[in-house]
Amino acid sequence: MGKIVWLASYPKSGNTWLRLLLRALMDDLDAPTLLSAINDFSIASNREVFERVTGLVSSELHRDEADRLRPFVYRQLAQAESDLLWLKVHDRYESAAVAGVDFPAERTHAVVYLVRDPRDVCVSFAHHLGLSVQDTMERMLTEKLYLDSAAEPLSEQLPQWLGRWDRHVAGWLDQSAAPALLLRYEDLLADPVGSLGV
């Protein structure tokens, strides 16, 4: 049975870029990696994977019902692997629906948390959401913030509980289930090779 390495970050912190860098390292590539090359790095909130593992139609579930099933999905995904499974995750470490966490400790190998200056996250997130920087900042300070596609029930991803930016970061770094490596986006930008220890 495999274990999971969580590639965790708040949205707009560089997670996709980090996954491209890791894919290039794992494949020992000299040329840039295409986004399509990281499909083997699953996304924890992937609706299709959730439905395949549970046999349920996720759009017929309340958000809390889906949240309560996600630890089961993660266990099943890890069980199907023989080695490490790398999963991108934007969800906060603590669960919004379950007492405790969504991420099974017995199936967690490590956490790589990518953090970016929240001012830059806010500007990028505002552009992504189509909101003002002020409105986005207020959302990033909201405890009940979900990255939610409520207007698109068949979105490729399930809703993801983000909560406040500072508590998102602290939750992943303060957990004791697995070792956590903190990567700073700014360090990675300045020295990608050195930041990844290669």
Short mmCIF file of C-alpha atoms in Angstrom, two decimals:
data_model
loop_
_atom_site.label_atom_id
_atom_site.label_comp_id
_atom_site.label_asym_id
_atom_site.label_seq_id
_atom_site.Cartn_x
_atom_site.Cartn_y
_atom_site.Cartn_z
CA MET A 1 0.00 0.00 0.00
CA GLY A 2 1.18 3.47 -0.85
CA LYS A 3 1.23 6.71 1.04
CA ILE A 4 0.36 10.26 0.08
CA VAL A 5 2.59 13.29 -0.26
CA TRP A 6 0.31 16.33 -0.01
CA LEU A 7 1.32 19.27 -2.21
CA ALA A 8 -0.63 21.83 -0.22
CA SER A 9 -1.12 25.53 -0.78
CA TYR A 10 -3.65 28.31 -0.69
CA PRO A 11 -4.94 29.00 -4.23
CA LYS A 12 -2.77 31.21 -6.44
CA SER A 13 0.41 30.33 -4.54
CA GLY A 14 2.21 28.53 -7.35
CA ASN A 15 1.10 24.92 -6.83
CA THR A 16 0.75 24.19 -10.55
CA TRP A 17 4.20 25.62 -11.22
CA LEU A 18 5.66 23.52 -8.37
CA ARG A 19 4.09 20.40 -9.85
CA LEU A 20 5.62 21.21 -13.24
CA LEU A 21 9.04 21.58 -11.62
CA LEU A 22 8.67 18.30 -9.73
CA ARG A 23 7.56 16.47 -12.86
CA ALA A 24 10.61 17.77 -14.73
CA LEU A 25 12.86 16.61 -11.87
CA MET A 26 11.28 13.18 -11.66
CA ASP A 27 11.55 12.68 -15.40
CA ASP A 28 15.05 14.22 -15.50
CA LEU A 29 13.99 16.67 -18.20
CA ASP A 30 16.13 19.49 -19.54
CA ALA A 31 13.31 21.20 -21.42
CA PRO A 32 10.21 22.88 -19.98
CA THR A 33 7.38 20.58 -18.98
CA LEU A 34 3.91 20.92 -20.46
CA LEU A 35 0.93 21.25 -18.17
CA SER A 36 -0.47 18.02 -19.64
CA ALA A 37 2.57 16.19 -18.25
CA ILE A 38 1.40 16.60 -14.67
CA ASN A 39 -1.85 14.69 -15.05
CA ASP A 40 -0.36 11.89 -12.96
CA PHE A 41 -0.25 14.32 -10.05
CA SER A 42 -3.83 13.98 -8.97
CA ILE A 43 -5.86 16.76 -7.46
CA ALA A 44 -7.44 15.85 -4.12
CA SER A 45 -10.71 17.59 -4.99
CA ASN A 46 -11.11 15.84 -8.37
CA ARG A 47 -14.82 15.14 -8.83
CA GLU A 48 -14.34 12.27 -11.30
CA VAL A 49 -11.97 10.42 -8.96
CA PHE A 50 -14.34 10.97 -6.01
CA GLU A 51 -17.24 9.50 -8.01
CA ARG A 52 -15.21 6.55 -9.28
CA VAL A 53 -14.07 5.61 -5.77
CA THR A 54 -17.40 6.15 -3.99
CA GLY A 55 -19.76 5.10 -6.76
CA LEU A 56 -21.85 8.19 -5.97
CA VAL A 57 -22.94 11.16 -8.06
CA SER A 58 -21.22 14.00 -6.24
CA SER A 59 -23.57 16.70 -7.53
CA GLU A 60 -26.41 14.95 -5.67
CA LEU A 61 -24.57 15.23 -2.35
CA HIS A 62 -24.59 18.16 0.05
CA ARG A 63 -21.14 19.70 0.43
CA ASP A 64 -20.82 18.31 3.99
CA GLU A 65 -21.71 14.80 2.80
CA ALA A 66 -18.98 14.91 0.17
CA ASP A 67 -16.50 16.32 2.70
CA ARG A 68 -17.18 13.44 5.10
CA LEU A 69 -16.43 10.90 2.34
CA ARG A 70 -13.16 12.43 1.21
CA PRO A 71 -10.93 10.70 3.84
CA PHE A 72 -12.31 7.37 2.58
CA VAL A 73 -11.44 8.38 -0.98
CA TYR A 74 -7.87 9.28 0.03
CA ARG A 75 -7.42 5.95 1.82
CA GLN A 76 -8.65 4.06 -1.24
CA LEU A 77 -6.35 6.01 -3.57
CA ALA A 78 -3.33 5.33 -1.34
CA GLN A 79 -4.25 1.68 -0.99
CA ALA A 80 -4.25 1.30 -4.77
CA GLU A 81 -0.68 2.65 -5.02
CA SER A 82 2.48 0.65 -4.46
CA ASP A 83 4.61 3.70 -3.67
CA LEU A 84 4.03 7.42 -3.17
CA LEU A 85 0.96 9.21 -4.48
CA TRP A 86 1.39 12.96 -4.96
CA LEU A 87 -1.86 14.89 -4.43
CA LYS A 88 -2.36 18.60 -4.96
CA VAL A 89 -4.63 20.08 -2.31
CA HIS A 90 -6.02 23.54 -1.63
CA ASP A 91 -8.29 22.44 1.22
CA ARG A 92 -7.50 23.59 4.71
CA TYR A 93 -5.99 20.86 6.92
CA GLU A 94 -8.79 20.89 9.47
CA SER A 95 -12.12 19.64 8.17
CA ALA A 96 -15.15 21.88 7.88
CA ALA A 97 -17.52 18.92 8.07
CA VAL A 98 -15.84 16.33 10.27
CA ALA A 99 -14.48 16.56 13.80
CA GLY A 100 -10.78 16.33 13.07
CA VAL A 101 -9.13 16.33 9.68
CA ASP A 102 -9.82 15.11 6.16
CA PHE A 103 -6.33 13.74 5.64
CA PRO A 104 -5.72 10.25 7.04
CA ALA A 105 -2.52 10.21 9.10
CA GLU A 106 -1.88 6.52 8.48
CA ARG A 107 -1.83 7.15 4.73
CA THR A 108 0.20 10.38 4.86
CA HIS A 109 3.92 10.23 4.10
CA ALA A 110 4.71 13.96 4.08
CA VAL A 111 3.44 17.46 3.37
CA VAL A 112 5.06 19.97 1.04
CA TYR A 113 3.47 23.35 1.77
CA LEU A 114 4.02 26.15 -0.74
CA VAL A 115 3.45 29.59 0.76
CA ARG A 116 3.39 32.90 -1.12
CA ASP A 117 3.26 36.47 0.14
CA PRO A 118 -0.48 36.93 0.89
CA ARG A 119 -0.50 40.34 -0.79
CA ASP A 120 0.52 38.71 -4.07
CA VAL A 121 -1.92 35.85 -3.49
CA CYS A 122 -4.69 38.40 -3.00
CA VAL A 123 -3.99 40.22 -6.28
CA SER A 124 -3.76 36.96 -8.26
CA PHE A 125 -6.84 35.50 -6.54
CA ALA A 126 -8.81 38.71 -7.24
CA HIS A 127 -8.00 38.38 -10.93
CA HIS A 128 -8.94 34.68 -10.86
CA LEU A 129 -12.26 35.36 -9.10
CA GLY A 130 -13.08 38.48 -11.10
CA LEU A 131 -13.39 40.53 -7.90
CA SER A 132 -11.74 43.64 -6.54
CA VAL A 133 -8.61 43.28 -4.43
CA GLN A 134 -10.57 44.67 -1.44
CA ASP A 135 -13.36 42.08 -1.82
CA THR A 136 -10.82 39.30 -2.25
CA MET A 137 -8.89 40.40 0.83
CA GLU A 138 -12.11 40.30 2.84
CA ARG A 139 -12.77 36.77 1.55
CA MET A 140 -9.26 35.66 2.49
CA LEU A 141 -10.03 36.79 6.05
CA THR A 142 -13.31 34.84 6.15
CA GLU A 143 -13.36 31.66 8.19
CA LYS A 144 -16.05 30.00 6.08
CA LEU A 145 -14.48 30.66 2.68
CA TYR A 146 -14.93 27.82 0.20
CA LEU A 147 -13.41 27.59 -3.23
CA ASP A 148 -16.77 26.59 -4.59
CA SER A 149 -18.26 26.22 -8.02
CA ALA A 150 -21.83 26.37 -6.78
CA ALA A 151 -22.95 27.97 -10.03
CA GLU A 152 -21.37 25.06 -11.90
CA PRO A 153 -22.52 21.84 -10.17
CA LEU A 154 -20.62 19.70 -12.67
CA SER A 155 -17.30 21.50 -12.22
CA GLU A 156 -14.27 19.20 -12.39
CA GLN A 157 -13.53 19.83 -8.71
CA LEU A 158 -15.45 19.48 -5.49
CA PRO A 159 -15.80 22.51 -3.22
CA GLN A 160 -12.67 23.11 -1.14
CA TRP A 161 -12.71 24.71 2.30
CA LEU A 162 -10.03 27.38 2.48
CA GLY A 163 -10.94 29.51 5.46
CA ARG A 164 -8.64 32.33 6.46
CA TRP A 165 -5.26 32.49 4.72
CA ASP A 166 -3.25 32.56 7.97
CA ARG A 167 -5.11 29.60 9.49
CA HIS A 168 -4.76 27.65 6.25
CA VAL A 169 -0.98 28.02 6.41
CA ALA A 170 -0.79 27.29 10.15
CA GLY A 171 -3.06 24.25 9.92
CA TRP A 172 -0.82 22.46 7.43
CA LEU A 173 2.44 23.47 9.11
CA ASP A 174 1.33 22.78 12.70
CA GLN A 175 -0.14 19.32 12.04
CA SER A 176 1.81 16.45 13.61
CA ALA A 177 0.68 13.54 11.40
CA ALA A 178 3.64 13.80 9.01
CA PRO A 179 6.78 15.83 8.40
CA ALA A 180 6.12 19.11 6.62
CA LEU A 181 8.47 20.92 4.28
CA LEU A 182 7.81 24.63 3.83
CA LEU A 183 8.68 26.09 0.44
CA ARG A 184 8.41 29.82 -0.18
CA TYR A 185 7.19 30.82 -3.64
CA GLU A 186 9.60 33.76 -3.66
CA ASP A 187 12.59 31.50 -2.87
CA LEU A 188 11.49 29.04 -5.53
CA LEU A 189 11.23 31.88 -8.05
CA ALA A 190 14.69 33.22 -7.16
CA ASP A 191 16.42 29.82 -7.11
CA PRO A 192 14.26 26.87 -8.21
CA VAL A 193 17.13 24.39 -8.29
CA GLY A 194 18.49 25.36 -4.88
CA SER A 195 15.03 25.55 -3.30
CA LEU A 196 14.25 22.00 -4.38
CA GLY A 197 17.61 20.77 -3.11
CA VAL A 198 18.92 19.43 -6.41
#
